[in-house]
Amino acid sequence: MKQAALANELTVVDSRLMKRVLYGFAALALLSAAISLAGKWFGHSIAMAGYTDDATMHQVVIGNNVITVPANAIRFAQARRDGIASRLDFYLRYPQMDGYSEAARDDFNHTGTAKSIVFLSFEQQMMSRDMSGRFAPIYSALITQPGIVGPGGTMIYGFNEKSGYLNEVLVVGNRPGKEPFVARCLSGPSADQSLAPCERDIQVGDELSLTYRFPREFLGDWQALDAAIATEAGRVLKAGH
């Protein structure tokens, strides 16, 4: 009798122990799966480094303008939504004029020697003239003569000491029958450290300003670059909202 009772008791203990072992293995399996899933998600997030390959279109309203751009072209995650904004920052690969994708990963991560990303910002117009329109009344009085010949037939001028534009030069491209192409570029060591040391702004839409920053290497192709930016602005922008 005692032996039978002991056997039954051992059987119950063994059964409970096996259940605990099985539950433990199941919990470990679930934990392992969760860690694996989290690892894949966070690994993808880290690899993207703030980028997204999501091509969902978003409509951003600035003043009387509606800007329609894909999420993978919008620089900051919090701005990847529909709605009203005071500013929209985005980036494109030139000359393809496309946003981030797996195929363009190296270009956006700047892993190669060639630079190919243009940074753009839409915001409400703060000045009555764009950079080209400011050349005659403002910039021409702030630069030193003579200039030197630059890429693509441009002229490069230094700023005088009272201009306030330290470590910058003015790049001017002649456009017959139109106001000149005008851009400001960093000079010296700061230019070498910048991904996009040159800056230009143009007026687009309904009292909207588009500023774009680009690598100095693009100056040799300034006419095509400026035309591509204007075309892209016309494509994504709808005024009179």
Short mmCIF file of C-alpha atoms in Angstrom, two decimals:
data_model
loop_
_atom_site.label_atom_id
_atom_site.label_comp_id
_atom_site.label_asym_id
_atom_site.label_seq_id
_atom_site.Cartn_x
_atom_site.Cartn_y
_atom_site.Cartn_z
CA MET A 1 0.00 0.00 0.00
CA LYS A 2 2.76 2.34 0.96
CA GLN A 3 4.64 1.52 -2.23
CA ALA A 4 1.52 2.13 -4.35
CA ALA A 5 0.86 5.46 -2.66
CA LEU A 6 4.46 6.48 -3.14
CA ALA A 7 4.32 5.51 -6.81
CA ASN A 8 1.14 7.54 -7.31
CA GLU A 9 2.73 10.52 -5.55
CA LEU A 10 5.84 10.28 -7.73
CA THR A 11 3.66 10.08 -10.82
CA VAL A 12 1.83 13.26 -9.83
CA VAL A 13 5.13 15.02 -9.11
CA ASP A 14 6.59 13.87 -12.40
CA SER A 15 3.48 15.07 -14.23
CA ARG A 16 3.64 18.49 -12.60
CA LEU A 17 7.36 18.74 -13.29
CA MET A 18 6.88 17.83 -16.95
CA LYS A 19 4.14 20.44 -17.30
CA ARG A 20 6.42 23.07 -15.79
CA VAL A 21 9.25 22.03 -18.11
CA LEU A 22 6.93 22.16 -21.13
CA TYR A 23 5.57 25.56 -20.08
CA GLY A 24 9.12 26.76 -19.60
CA PHE A 25 10.15 25.62 -23.07
CA ALA A 26 7.04 27.23 -24.56
CA ALA A 27 7.81 30.51 -22.78
CA LEU A 28 11.40 30.39 -23.98
CA ALA A 29 10.22 29.71 -27.53
CA LEU A 30 7.86 32.67 -27.42
CA LEU A 31 10.56 34.88 -25.92
CA SER A 32 13.02 33.76 -28.59
CA ALA A 33 10.51 34.51 -31.34
CA ALA A 34 9.77 37.92 -29.84
CA ILE A 35 13.48 38.74 -29.61
CA SER A 36 14.01 37.59 -33.18
CA LEU A 37 11.11 39.70 -34.43
CA ALA A 38 12.25 42.73 -32.44
CA GLY A 39 15.78 42.23 -33.69
CA LYS A 40 14.63 42.20 -37.26
CA TRP A 41 12.45 45.29 -36.74
CA PHE A 42 15.08 47.30 -34.91
CA GLY A 43 17.76 46.10 -37.28
CA HIS A 44 15.71 47.37 -40.21
CA SER A 45 15.06 50.63 -38.36
CA ILE A 46 18.76 51.15 -37.64
CA ALA A 47 19.70 50.26 -41.22
CA MET A 48 17.20 52.81 -42.55
CA ALA A 49 18.82 55.51 -40.36
CA GLY A 50 15.74 57.70 -40.46
CA TYR A 51 14.98 57.02 -44.12
CA THR A 52 11.90 55.27 -45.39
CA ASP A 53 11.22 53.50 -48.66
CA ASP A 54 7.48 54.06 -48.22
CA ALA A 55 6.19 55.72 -51.39
CA THR A 56 2.81 56.74 -49.92
CA MET A 57 1.88 60.19 -51.20
CA HIS A 58 1.25 62.96 -48.67
CA GLN A 59 -0.42 66.33 -49.22
CA VAL A 60 1.11 69.16 -47.20
CA VAL A 61 -0.57 72.55 -47.15
CA ILE A 62 1.53 75.72 -46.81
CA GLY A 63 -0.48 78.92 -47.15
CA ASN A 64 -2.49 78.65 -50.36
CA ASN A 65 -0.34 75.86 -51.72
CA VAL A 66 -0.73 72.08 -51.68
CA ILE A 67 2.49 70.08 -52.04
CA THR A 68 2.11 66.41 -52.92
CA VAL A 69 5.22 64.33 -52.28
CA PRO A 70 5.96 60.69 -51.39
CA ALA A 71 7.01 59.80 -47.85
CA ASN A 72 10.41 58.56 -49.03
CA ALA A 73 11.28 62.08 -50.23
CA ILE A 74 10.36 63.81 -46.94
CA ARG A 75 13.41 64.23 -44.69
CA PHE A 76 11.89 64.03 -41.22
CA ALA A 77 9.60 61.28 -39.93
CA GLN A 78 7.26 63.64 -38.07
CA ALA A 79 6.58 65.52 -41.32
CA ARG A 80 5.47 62.39 -43.20
CA ARG A 81 1.76 63.09 -42.89
CA ASP A 82 -1.06 65.01 -44.51
CA GLY A 83 -1.97 68.42 -43.13
CA ILE A 84 -0.97 72.02 -42.63
CA ALA A 85 2.66 72.98 -42.08
CA SER A 86 4.79 76.11 -42.06
CA ARG A 87 7.67 74.35 -43.83
CA LEU A 88 8.42 71.14 -45.68
CA ASP A 89 11.93 69.72 -45.96
CA PHE A 90 12.63 66.98 -48.44
CA TYR A 91 15.48 65.53 -50.46
CA LEU A 92 15.94 64.08 -53.91
CA ARG A 93 18.61 62.26 -55.83
CA TYR A 94 19.90 64.18 -58.85
CA PRO A 95 19.51 63.80 -61.78
CA GLN A 96 16.95 61.02 -61.14
CA MET A 97 14.85 63.35 -58.95
CA ASP A 98 13.62 60.46 -56.80
CA GLY A 99 13.42 59.78 -53.08
CA TYR A 100 14.98 57.09 -50.93
CA SER A 101 14.83 53.46 -52.07
CA GLU A 102 16.88 50.33 -51.57
CA ALA A 103 18.49 50.92 -54.96
CA ALA A 104 19.43 54.47 -53.93
CA ARG A 105 20.62 53.57 -50.43
CA ASP A 106 24.32 54.20 -51.09
CA ASP A 107 23.60 57.61 -52.59
CA PHE A 108 21.53 58.72 -49.60
CA ASN A 109 24.09 57.29 -47.16
CA HIS A 110 26.87 59.10 -49.04
CA THR A 111 29.00 55.95 -49.09
CA GLY A 112 30.60 56.72 -52.45
CA THR A 113 32.91 59.51 -53.52
CA ALA A 114 30.32 61.23 -55.72
CA LYS A 115 27.61 63.39 -54.13
CA SER A 116 24.13 63.20 -55.62
CA ILE A 117 21.58 64.45 -53.06
CA VAL A 118 19.79 67.80 -53.25
CA PHE A 119 18.08 69.16 -50.12
CA LEU A 120 14.96 71.26 -50.66
CA SER A 121 12.71 73.35 -48.41
CA PHE A 122 9.32 74.88 -49.14
CA GLU A 123 8.20 77.75 -46.91
CA GLN A 124 6.18 80.93 -47.20
CA GLN A 125 7.93 83.74 -49.00
CA MET A 126 9.76 86.14 -46.66
CA MET A 127 11.33 88.44 -49.27
CA SER A 128 9.82 90.18 -52.25
CA ARG A 129 12.64 88.94 -54.52
CA ASP A 130 14.32 85.58 -54.89
CA MET A 131 18.09 85.17 -55.08
CA SER A 132 18.27 86.05 -58.77
CA GLY A 133 16.18 89.17 -58.17
CA ARG A 134 18.40 90.21 -55.26
CA PHE A 135 21.58 90.25 -57.31
CA ALA A 136 21.30 93.75 -58.82
CA PRO A 137 19.92 95.66 -55.80
CA ILE A 138 21.75 93.80 -53.02
CA TYR A 139 24.46 91.29 -53.86
CA SER A 140 26.20 93.41 -56.53
CA ALA A 141 27.07 95.96 -53.83
CA LEU A 142 28.46 93.30 -51.48
CA ILE A 143 30.88 91.46 -53.75
CA THR A 144 34.47 92.20 -54.68
CA GLN A 145 35.55 92.71 -58.28
CA PRO A 146 36.87 91.19 -60.40
CA GLY A 147 35.50 87.69 -60.09
CA ILE A 148 37.04 84.49 -61.36
CA VAL A 149 35.64 82.11 -63.95
CA GLY A 150 33.85 79.18 -62.35
CA PRO A 151 32.31 75.88 -63.50
CA GLY A 152 29.84 75.94 -66.36
CA GLY A 153 30.79 79.47 -67.41
CA THR A 154 29.77 81.00 -64.09
CA MET A 155 31.59 83.83 -62.34
CA ILE A 156 32.61 83.46 -58.71
CA TYR A 157 32.87 86.53 -56.49
CA GLY A 158 34.11 86.97 -52.96
CA PHE A 159 32.10 89.03 -50.47
CA ASN A 160 33.53 92.20 -48.95
CA GLU A 161 34.26 92.33 -45.23
CA LYS A 162 31.12 94.34 -44.40
CA SER A 163 28.73 92.00 -46.20
CA GLY A 164 28.25 89.59 -43.28
CA TYR A 165 28.76 86.58 -45.54
CA LEU A 166 31.88 85.12 -43.97
CA ASN A 167 33.47 82.11 -45.67
CA GLU A 168 31.07 82.34 -48.59
CA VAL A 169 31.30 83.17 -52.27
CA LEU A 170 28.65 84.24 -54.76
CA VAL A 171 28.23 82.22 -57.94
CA VAL A 172 26.59 84.00 -60.87
CA GLY A 173 25.56 82.48 -64.19
CA ASN A 174 24.49 84.69 -67.07
CA ARG A 175 21.09 83.91 -68.61
CA PRO A 176 20.37 86.06 -71.69
CA GLY A 177 16.99 87.73 -71.42
CA LYS A 178 16.54 86.64 -67.80
CA GLU A 179 17.87 87.54 -64.39
CA PRO A 180 21.10 85.66 -63.64
CA PHE A 181 21.41 82.36 -61.88
CA VAL A 182 22.69 83.21 -58.41
CA ALA A 183 23.82 80.89 -55.61
CA ARG A 184 25.83 81.31 -52.43
CA CYS A 185 28.43 78.66 -51.66
CA LEU A 186 30.58 77.96 -48.63
CA SER A 187 34.31 78.28 -49.16
CA GLY A 188 37.38 76.85 -47.47
CA PRO A 189 37.36 73.85 -45.09
CA SER A 190 33.65 74.28 -44.24
CA ALA A 191 32.78 73.64 -47.90
CA ASP A 192 34.73 70.38 -47.94
CA GLN A 193 32.91 69.15 -44.84
CA SER A 194 29.43 69.94 -46.16
CA LEU A 195 27.33 67.56 -48.24
CA ALA A 196 25.59 70.49 -49.93
CA PRO A 197 27.60 73.71 -49.55
CA CYS A 198 25.74 75.69 -52.23
CA GLU A 199 22.34 77.30 -51.73
CA ARG A 200 19.83 78.99 -54.01
CA ASP A 201 16.21 80.05 -53.58
CA ILE A 202 13.49 80.62 -56.16
CA GLN A 203 9.90 81.82 -55.93
CA VAL A 204 7.22 79.27 -56.78
CA GLY A 205 3.48 78.81 -56.37
CA ASP A 206 1.44 81.35 -54.43
CA GLU A 207 3.95 83.41 -52.40
CA LEU A 208 6.06 80.35 -51.71
CA SER A 209 9.85 80.15 -51.56
CA LEU A 210 11.79 77.04 -52.52
CA THR A 211 15.36 76.89 -51.21
CA TYR A 212 17.59 74.14 -52.49
CA ARG A 213 21.07 73.15 -51.32
CA PHE A 214 23.35 71.14 -53.53
CA PRO A 215 26.94 69.85 -53.89
CA ARG A 216 29.42 72.29 -55.39
CA GLU A 217 30.18 69.68 -58.04
CA PHE A 218 26.77 70.42 -59.59
CA LEU A 219 27.77 73.98 -60.53
CA GLY A 220 29.12 72.75 -63.85
CA ASP A 221 25.57 71.60 -64.66
CA TRP A 222 23.80 74.62 -63.13
CA GLN A 223 21.41 75.25 -66.02
CA ALA A 224 20.10 71.68 -66.10
CA LEU A 225 19.97 71.54 -62.30
CA ASP A 226 17.95 74.74 -61.98
CA ALA A 227 15.58 73.60 -64.72
CA ALA A 228 15.11 70.22 -63.03
CA ILE A 229 14.30 71.88 -59.69
CA ALA A 230 11.78 74.24 -61.30
CA THR A 231 10.17 71.31 -63.16
CA GLU A 232 9.93 69.26 -59.97
CA ALA A 233 8.38 72.20 -58.09
CA GLY A 234 5.78 72.56 -60.82
CA ARG A 235 5.03 68.84 -60.67
CA VAL A 236 4.47 68.54 -56.91
CA LEU A 237 2.96 71.97 -56.26
CA LYS A 238 -0.61 73.11 -56.71
CA ALA A 239 -1.26 76.77 -55.90
CA GLY A 240 -4.54 78.52 -55.11
CA HIS A 241 -5.73 76.01 -52.48
#
